Short mmCIF file of C-alpha atoms in Angstrom, two decimals:
data_model
loop_
_atom_site.label_atom_id
_atom_site.label_comp_id
_atom_site.label_asym_id
_atom_site.label_seq_id
_atom_site.Cartn_x
_atom_site.Cartn_y
_atom_site.Cartn_z
CA MET E 134 -51.67 133.21 -60.18
CA LEU E 135 -52.29 136.62 -61.71
CA PHE E 136 -54.60 137.25 -64.65
CA LEU E 137 -53.63 139.84 -67.26
CA ILE E 138 -56.28 141.83 -69.12
CA ILE E 139 -55.19 143.92 -72.09
CA SER E 140 -57.60 146.70 -72.92
CA LEU E 141 -57.43 148.65 -76.22
CA CYS E 142 -59.40 151.85 -75.89
CA LEU E 143 -60.29 152.60 -79.54
CA LEU E 144 -63.72 154.10 -79.09
CA CYS E 145 -62.41 156.67 -76.64
CA SER E 146 -59.84 158.01 -79.16
CA PRO E 147 -60.37 161.71 -79.95
CA ALA E 148 -59.77 160.88 -83.64
CA LEU E 149 -62.92 158.78 -83.61
CA GLY E 150 -64.89 161.42 -81.80
CA GLY E 151 -65.19 159.48 -78.58
CA LYS E 152 -64.88 161.19 -75.25
CA PRO E 153 -62.79 159.23 -72.74
CA THR E 154 -64.26 158.50 -69.35
CA ASP E 155 -62.32 159.16 -66.15
CA ARG E 156 -61.54 155.48 -65.91
CA GLN E 157 -60.36 155.35 -69.53
CA GLU E 158 -58.12 158.35 -68.97
CA ARG E 159 -56.53 156.50 -66.07
CA LEU E 160 -56.05 153.37 -68.18
CA GLY E 161 -54.79 155.05 -71.36
CA LEU E 162 -55.01 153.53 -74.82
CA LEU E 163 -53.32 150.31 -73.79
CA SER E 164 -53.33 148.93 -70.29
CA ILE E 165 -52.45 145.73 -68.51
CA VAL E 166 -54.57 144.99 -65.45
CA LYS E 167 -53.32 142.51 -62.89
CA PHE E 168 -55.39 140.98 -60.12
CA ALA E 169 -54.82 138.15 -57.68
CA ASN E 170 -57.06 135.12 -57.35
CA ASP E 171 -58.20 136.14 -53.88
CA PRO E 172 -61.25 134.77 -52.08
CA CYS E 173 -64.39 136.82 -52.68
CA GLY E 174 -67.93 137.04 -51.39
CA ALA E 175 -70.37 135.96 -54.08
CA SER E 176 -73.65 137.73 -54.61
CA ASN E 177 -75.50 134.45 -53.95
CA GLY E 178 -74.12 134.34 -50.38
CA SER E 179 -71.44 131.71 -51.08
CA ASN E 180 -67.68 132.19 -51.14
CA GLY E 181 -65.72 132.10 -54.36
CA THR E 182 -62.43 132.94 -56.03
CA CYS E 183 -61.75 136.05 -58.13
CA LEU E 184 -61.09 134.87 -61.68
CA ALA E 185 -61.37 136.16 -65.21
CA ALA E 186 -64.77 135.32 -66.71
CA ASN E 187 -63.33 132.89 -69.28
CA GLU E 188 -61.31 131.10 -66.58
CA CYS E 189 -64.44 130.67 -64.46
CA SER E 190 -66.25 129.13 -67.43
CA ALA E 191 -63.30 126.83 -68.15
CA ILE E 192 -63.56 125.17 -64.72
CA SER E 193 -67.38 124.97 -64.93
CA GLY E 194 -67.79 127.58 -62.20
CA THR E 195 -70.66 130.00 -61.73
CA ALA E 196 -70.01 133.75 -61.93
CA SER E 197 -71.80 135.41 -59.01
CA GLY E 198 -70.91 139.08 -58.78
CA THR E 199 -67.72 140.92 -59.73
CA CYS E 200 -64.36 141.57 -58.10
CA ALA E 201 -61.05 143.31 -58.81
CA ASP E 202 -62.72 146.61 -59.77
CA SER E 203 -65.10 144.66 -62.04
CA PHE E 204 -62.27 143.18 -64.11
CA GLY E 205 -62.94 139.74 -62.59
CA VAL E 206 -65.91 137.68 -61.54
CA CYS E 207 -66.48 135.99 -58.20
CA CYS E 208 -66.39 132.40 -59.37
CA VAL E 209 -68.23 129.81 -57.24
CA LEU E 210 -67.24 126.22 -57.92
CA SER E 211 -69.08 123.18 -56.62
CA ILE E 212 -68.14 119.56 -57.36
CA GLY E 213 -70.34 116.51 -57.00
CA CYS E 214 -69.71 112.80 -56.65
CA GLY E 215 -66.55 111.84 -58.57
CA GLY E 216 -65.51 115.48 -59.07
CA SER E 217 -62.01 116.92 -58.90
CA THR E 218 -60.72 120.43 -58.23
CA SER E 219 -57.56 122.45 -57.71
CA THR E 220 -59.42 125.74 -57.20
CA ASN E 221 -59.52 127.53 -53.86
CA ASN E 222 -62.90 127.89 -52.13
CA THR E 223 -64.46 124.90 -53.86
CA TYR E 224 -67.65 123.40 -52.42
CA VAL E 225 -67.89 119.61 -52.11
CA ALA E 226 -71.60 118.94 -52.30
CA GLN E 227 -74.31 116.32 -52.16
CA ALA E 228 -78.03 117.02 -52.58
CA ALA E 229 -80.46 115.46 -50.11
CA THR E 230 -80.72 111.69 -50.54
CA THR E 231 -81.48 108.46 -48.69
CA THR E 232 -79.95 106.22 -51.36
CA ALA E 233 -76.91 104.12 -50.45
CA ALA E 234 -73.79 105.24 -52.30
CA SER E 235 -70.04 105.74 -52.12
CA CYS E 236 -68.73 109.03 -53.44
CA SER E 237 -65.16 110.24 -53.80
CA TYR E 238 -64.05 113.82 -54.36
CA THR E 239 -60.49 114.81 -55.26
CA VAL E 240 -58.91 118.04 -54.01
CA CYS E 241 -55.50 118.89 -55.46
CA PRO E 242 -53.24 121.79 -54.38
CA ALA E 243 -53.72 125.02 -56.31
CA SER E 244 -49.97 125.67 -56.20
CA THR E 245 -46.77 124.55 -54.51
CA ASP E 246 -47.32 127.28 -51.89
CA ILE E 247 -50.28 125.58 -50.17
CA CYS E 248 -49.55 124.41 -46.61
CA GLN E 249 -53.00 123.67 -45.17
CA ILE E 250 -56.50 122.71 -46.26
CA ARG E 251 -59.43 124.01 -44.20
CA VAL E 252 -62.73 122.17 -44.51
CA ASP E 253 -65.82 124.02 -43.27
CA PHE E 254 -68.90 121.87 -42.83
CA GLU E 255 -71.39 124.58 -43.77
CA LYS E 256 -74.04 121.87 -43.93
CA PHE E 257 -73.38 118.23 -43.23
CA VAL E 258 -75.86 115.53 -42.22
CA MET E 259 -75.20 111.78 -42.20
CA ALA E 260 -76.40 108.90 -40.08
CA GLY E 261 -74.70 109.19 -36.68
CA ALA E 262 -72.57 106.84 -34.62
CA SER E 263 -74.04 103.42 -33.88
CA THR E 264 -75.93 102.64 -30.66
CA THR E 265 -76.01 98.91 -31.39
CA THR E 266 -74.16 96.47 -29.14
CA GLY E 267 -70.97 95.39 -30.85
CA THR E 268 -70.59 98.61 -32.84
CA LYS E 269 -71.39 101.35 -30.28
CA GLY E 270 -69.72 104.63 -31.11
CA GLN E 271 -68.59 103.47 -34.55
CA CYS E 272 -69.46 105.12 -37.86
CA SER E 273 -70.78 101.75 -39.01
CA ASP E 274 -73.42 102.94 -41.48
CA ASP E 275 -72.32 106.30 -42.92
CA SER E 276 -68.83 107.79 -42.80
CA LEU E 277 -66.54 110.51 -44.14
CA THR E 278 -62.79 109.97 -44.44
CA ILE E 279 -60.27 112.49 -45.78
CA SER E 280 -56.90 111.21 -46.92
CA ASN E 281 -53.57 112.93 -46.44
CA PRO E 282 -50.89 111.18 -48.52
CA THR E 283 -47.96 112.85 -46.72
CA GLY E 284 -49.28 113.43 -43.20
CA PRO E 285 -51.64 112.17 -40.51
CA ASN E 286 -55.21 111.54 -41.60
CA PRO E 287 -57.97 113.28 -39.64
CA PRO E 288 -60.35 110.93 -37.79
CA MET E 289 -63.24 109.26 -39.57
CA VAL E 290 -66.45 111.15 -38.80
CA CYS E 291 -70.19 110.79 -39.30
CA GLY E 292 -73.47 112.26 -38.07
CA THR E 293 -74.32 115.96 -38.07
CA LEU E 294 -71.21 118.14 -38.49
CA THR E 295 -72.85 121.44 -39.49
CA GLY E 296 -70.81 124.34 -38.10
CA GLN E 297 -67.69 122.25 -37.45
CA HIS E 298 -64.38 122.53 -39.29
CA MET E 299 -61.03 120.78 -39.81
CA TYR E 300 -57.51 121.84 -40.71
CA ILE E 301 -55.43 119.31 -42.64
CA ASP E 302 -51.76 119.54 -43.59
CA ALA E 303 -51.67 119.98 -47.35
CA SER E 304 -50.00 117.34 -49.45
CA THR E 305 -48.15 117.86 -52.71
CA SER E 306 -50.39 115.06 -53.95
CA CYS E 307 -54.18 115.21 -54.03
CA HIS E 308 -56.50 114.61 -51.10
CA THR E 309 -59.43 112.22 -51.42
CA PHE E 310 -62.72 112.86 -49.64
CA MET E 311 -64.59 109.55 -49.40
CA ALA E 312 -68.23 109.75 -48.30
CA VAL E 313 -70.13 106.53 -47.71
CA ILE E 314 -73.91 106.33 -47.32
CA GLY E 315 -74.87 102.94 -45.94
CA SER E 316 -77.93 100.88 -46.73
CA THR E 317 -79.06 100.13 -43.16
CA ASP E 318 -80.54 103.54 -42.36
CA THR E 319 -83.13 104.36 -45.01
CA SER E 320 -84.86 107.19 -43.14
CA THR E 321 -82.11 109.76 -42.54
CA SER E 322 -81.81 112.33 -45.33
CA ARG E 323 -78.11 112.83 -46.07
CA GLU E 324 -76.89 116.14 -47.42
CA TRP E 325 -73.68 118.15 -47.33
CA SER E 326 -71.91 121.26 -48.51
CA MET E 327 -68.25 121.41 -47.48
CA ARG E 328 -66.27 124.53 -48.29
CA VAL E 329 -62.63 123.66 -49.00
CA GLN E 330 -60.12 126.49 -48.57
CA GLN E 331 -56.47 126.22 -49.57
CA ILE E 332 -54.20 128.24 -47.28
CA GLU E 333 -50.85 129.56 -48.46
CA CYS E 334 -47.73 128.93 -46.41
CA SER E 335 -47.28 132.63 -45.60
CA SER E 336 -50.91 133.21 -44.58
CA PRO E 337 -51.59 134.53 -41.05
CA THR E 338 -54.66 132.27 -40.98
CA LEU E 339 -52.60 129.07 -40.78
CA ALA E 340 -53.48 126.91 -37.79
CA PRO E 341 -50.66 125.90 -35.40
CA VAL E 342 -48.99 122.59 -36.16
CA GLY E 343 -50.94 119.60 -34.86
CA CYS E 344 -54.31 121.35 -34.51
CA LEU E 345 -57.28 119.71 -36.19
CA GLN E 346 -59.48 122.64 -35.16
CA TYR E 347 -58.44 126.25 -34.60
CA HIS E 348 -60.66 128.91 -33.06
CA THR E 349 -60.14 132.67 -32.96
CA GLY E 350 -61.90 135.32 -30.91
CA THR E 351 -62.36 135.63 -27.17
CA THR E 352 -65.36 133.32 -26.75
CA GLY E 353 -67.21 130.53 -28.50
CA TYR E 354 -68.35 126.91 -28.24
CA ILE E 355 -66.63 123.59 -28.87
CA TYR E 356 -68.36 120.26 -29.46
CA ASN E 357 -67.37 116.70 -30.27
CA PHE E 358 -67.94 115.63 -33.86
CA GLY E 359 -71.51 114.48 -34.39
CA TRP E 360 -72.90 116.41 -31.39
CA VAL E 361 -76.58 117.29 -31.70
CA GLY E 362 -78.62 118.99 -28.95
CA SER E 363 -81.65 121.18 -28.49
CA THR E 364 -79.67 123.95 -26.71
CA VAL E 365 -76.07 125.11 -27.10
CA LEU E 366 -74.97 123.62 -23.75
CA GLY E 367 -77.67 120.98 -23.33
CA THR E 368 -77.76 117.21 -23.44
CA ALA E 369 -76.71 115.64 -26.72
CA THR E 370 -79.21 113.34 -28.37
CA THR E 371 -76.44 111.32 -30.05
CA PRO E 372 -73.53 109.21 -28.71
CA HIS E 373 -70.01 110.48 -29.24
CA GLN E 374 -67.88 108.68 -31.82
CA ASN E 375 -65.04 106.46 -30.66
CA ASN E 376 -61.46 106.28 -31.97
CA GLN E 377 -60.99 110.05 -31.79
CA ALA E 378 -57.66 111.64 -30.91
CA TYR E 379 -57.09 115.27 -31.94
CA SER E 380 -56.38 118.77 -30.63
CA ILE E 381 -58.66 121.81 -30.57
CA CYS E 382 -56.52 124.97 -30.49
CA PHE E 383 -57.28 128.62 -29.76
CA ARG E 384 -55.53 131.80 -30.80
CA ARG E 385 -54.57 133.85 -27.76
CA GLU E 386 -55.98 137.31 -28.29
CA GLU E 387 -53.94 140.40 -27.43
CA GLY E 388 -54.27 141.43 -23.79
CA TYR E 389 -55.71 138.09 -22.64
CA CYS E 390 -53.79 135.79 -20.30
CA SER E 391 -56.06 132.87 -19.36
CA MET E 392 -58.79 130.66 -20.78
CA GLN E 393 -61.95 129.68 -18.92
CA TYR E 394 -64.07 126.63 -19.75
CA TYR E 395 -67.60 125.91 -18.61
CA ALA E 396 -70.11 123.13 -19.30
CA GLU E 397 -73.52 122.35 -17.89
CA THR E 398 -73.90 119.00 -16.14
CA ALA E 399 -76.25 117.87 -18.91
CA GLY E 400 -73.74 118.85 -21.61
CA PHE E 401 -70.72 116.84 -20.48
CA ALA E 402 -70.70 113.03 -20.49
CA VAL E 403 -67.27 111.56 -21.22
CA SER E 404 -65.68 108.30 -19.96
CA PRO E 405 -66.94 105.12 -18.28
CA THR E 406 -68.25 105.92 -14.81
CA THR E 407 -71.14 105.10 -12.54
CA ALA E 408 -70.75 108.29 -10.49
CA ALA E 409 -73.73 110.37 -11.60
CA SER E 410 -73.37 114.15 -11.93
CA SER E 411 -69.72 114.21 -10.91
CA SER E 412 -66.33 114.75 -12.51
CA LEU E 413 -63.04 112.90 -12.43
CA PHE E 414 -59.56 114.34 -12.97
CA GLY E 415 -55.99 113.35 -13.73
CA ASP E 416 -55.09 109.66 -13.72
CA SER E 417 -58.67 108.74 -12.82
CA CYS E 418 -59.46 109.36 -16.49
CA SER E 419 -57.99 106.61 -18.66
CA ALA E 420 -60.50 105.64 -21.36
CA ASP E 421 -62.32 108.68 -22.74
CA TYR E 422 -61.26 112.13 -21.56
CA LEU E 423 -60.30 115.68 -22.47
CA THR E 424 -56.86 117.11 -21.77
CA ILE E 425 -56.46 120.76 -20.83
CA PRO E 426 -52.88 121.63 -19.80
CA GLY E 427 -52.69 123.45 -16.45
CA LEU E 428 -56.37 122.94 -15.63
CA GLN E 429 -57.38 124.62 -12.36
CA VAL E 430 -60.39 125.83 -10.44
CA SER E 431 -61.19 129.31 -11.72
CA PRO E 432 -60.47 132.28 -9.45
CA GLY E 433 -62.90 135.20 -9.39
CA THR E 434 -60.72 137.19 -11.82
CA ALA E 435 -57.89 136.26 -14.15
CA THR E 436 -54.78 136.57 -11.98
CA THR E 437 -51.26 135.54 -12.88
CA ALA E 438 -50.80 133.47 -9.71
CA PHE E 439 -51.44 129.74 -10.05
CA VAL E 440 -53.87 127.98 -7.76
CA THR E 441 -53.66 124.28 -6.98
CA ALA E 442 -53.67 122.32 -10.23
CA ILE E 443 -56.14 119.45 -10.45
CA GLY E 444 -54.56 117.60 -13.34
CA ASP E 445 -54.62 117.90 -17.11
CA ARG E 446 -57.38 115.33 -17.70
CA ILE E 447 -61.09 115.68 -17.07
CA CYS E 448 -63.85 113.12 -17.60
CA GLY E 449 -67.07 111.94 -15.98
CA LEU E 450 -70.71 112.96 -16.08
CA ALA E 451 -70.41 116.61 -15.07
CA TRP E 452 -68.13 119.68 -15.11
CA LYS E 453 -67.59 120.07 -11.38
CA TYR E 454 -64.95 120.30 -8.68
CA PRO E 455 -63.85 118.62 -6.40
CA ALA E 456 -63.88 115.21 -8.04
CA GLY E 457 -66.81 112.95 -7.24
CA THR E 458 -68.91 115.62 -5.53
CA PRO E 459 -72.37 116.88 -6.48
CA GLY E 460 -73.31 120.52 -6.82
CA ALA E 461 -73.36 123.22 -9.48
CA SER E 462 -71.09 123.23 -12.52
CA LYS E 463 -67.79 125.05 -12.03
CA THR E 464 -65.79 127.30 -14.31
CA LEU E 465 -62.32 125.84 -14.81
CA VAL E 466 -59.35 127.85 -16.02
CA THR E 467 -55.86 127.50 -17.41
CA PHE E 468 -52.99 129.96 -17.70
CA THR E 469 -50.91 127.47 -19.72
CA LYS E 470 -50.24 128.62 -23.27
CA PRO E 471 -50.84 127.95 -26.07
CA PHE E 472 -54.48 127.27 -25.22
CA SER E 473 -55.69 123.85 -26.34
CA VAL E 474 -58.11 121.03 -25.59
CA GLY E 475 -57.16 117.46 -26.45
CA VAL E 476 -59.93 115.01 -27.35
CA ASN E 477 -59.17 111.38 -26.49
CA PHE E 478 -61.91 108.80 -27.12
CA ASP E 479 -60.79 105.17 -27.17
CA SER E 480 -62.15 102.35 -29.34
CA GLU E 481 -64.23 100.65 -26.64
CA ASP E 482 -67.74 101.87 -25.88
CA GLU E 483 -69.55 98.61 -25.15
CA ASP E 484 -70.07 98.86 -21.39
CA THR E 485 -73.39 100.30 -20.19
CA ASN E 486 -71.51 103.04 -18.34
CA ASP E 487 -69.11 103.67 -21.23
CA SER E 488 -71.44 104.85 -23.99
CA GLN E 489 -71.59 108.61 -23.41
CA THR E 490 -72.76 111.61 -25.40
CA GLY E 491 -69.65 113.82 -25.48
CA PHE E 492 -69.19 117.50 -24.67
CA ALA E 493 -70.63 120.95 -25.24
CA ILE E 494 -68.32 123.59 -23.72
CA ILE E 495 -68.19 127.38 -23.82
CA TYR E 496 -64.70 128.91 -23.76
CA THR E 497 -63.91 132.48 -22.74
CA GLN E 498 -60.55 134.22 -22.68
CA ALA E 499 -59.95 136.43 -19.65
CA LYS E 500 -57.94 139.64 -19.74
CA CYS E 501 -54.58 139.96 -18.04
CA ALA E 502 -54.75 141.39 -14.53
#
């Protein structure tokens, strides 16, 4: 959508004795100014959408700074429980509370040219997955579900999601965000601020098809939903959630040919096993596991020659090679493109050796040799 502003420059007319400014001389006596509703950085540190001031007021937004050569305002919109929006860069928010409640938020497409919705969990705290026998790994107290009327729904999530994100295929209908705060946990303070971006079909920022998460850049960290730890690669203090099946994807950067993955022994605990501080690969992983196509032991430098593949699946209580052996964590690598990590957590986490904490992994792209 483009906003039109018609400006009549009467006071700058020589007949009235006014002296035109440089900007008025550029505009002339009558001008039509067009500007797009692009994302903008608000002066309060949030992200907004560039709108005309009256349009921002009409949707109950907050003007925070200017945009479009000061013809528009950076409009920040936040909706609370029961709210609805069709504006890009809307925040779905809940102030800190311990009170049980069910809240729905409705997000409708801004136009027919919206292909994806990106949800950034800028701050998100709920009660985490259950540790109680009979419901281990389930979001049995609090939960967040996001509907997709015309496509696959993302997995139900709970716990601390701050810093995580999701990509969802946009529907021509509206999406419903349903947040449930249970009554069992009365001590955890729940609070969230989710930034919802609507991505146009021609945008270069679209995630590849089938990717729930999409990372850019040559290095970063990936975690299971709900992961909480004292260090970036340390032991999680929460169990991973069950019933999770999704793909984490990575943009291959120019001049880079392989992807390396590394986890500390303390930061990787996936799948039922009694083998302490060791990894399993391939068909040995059948319940909870990660899939990394073309997974191999990392060579000293990124070469184009393949070494012996060890299977696409990895699980266990460490990030090591060979399978079942102690020792230091290993860097594993893949040359298979596009780069991706599949998360596969089944619905059963009742066994003593089956209730694990998940993964904290650093990824690094390596340059072509």
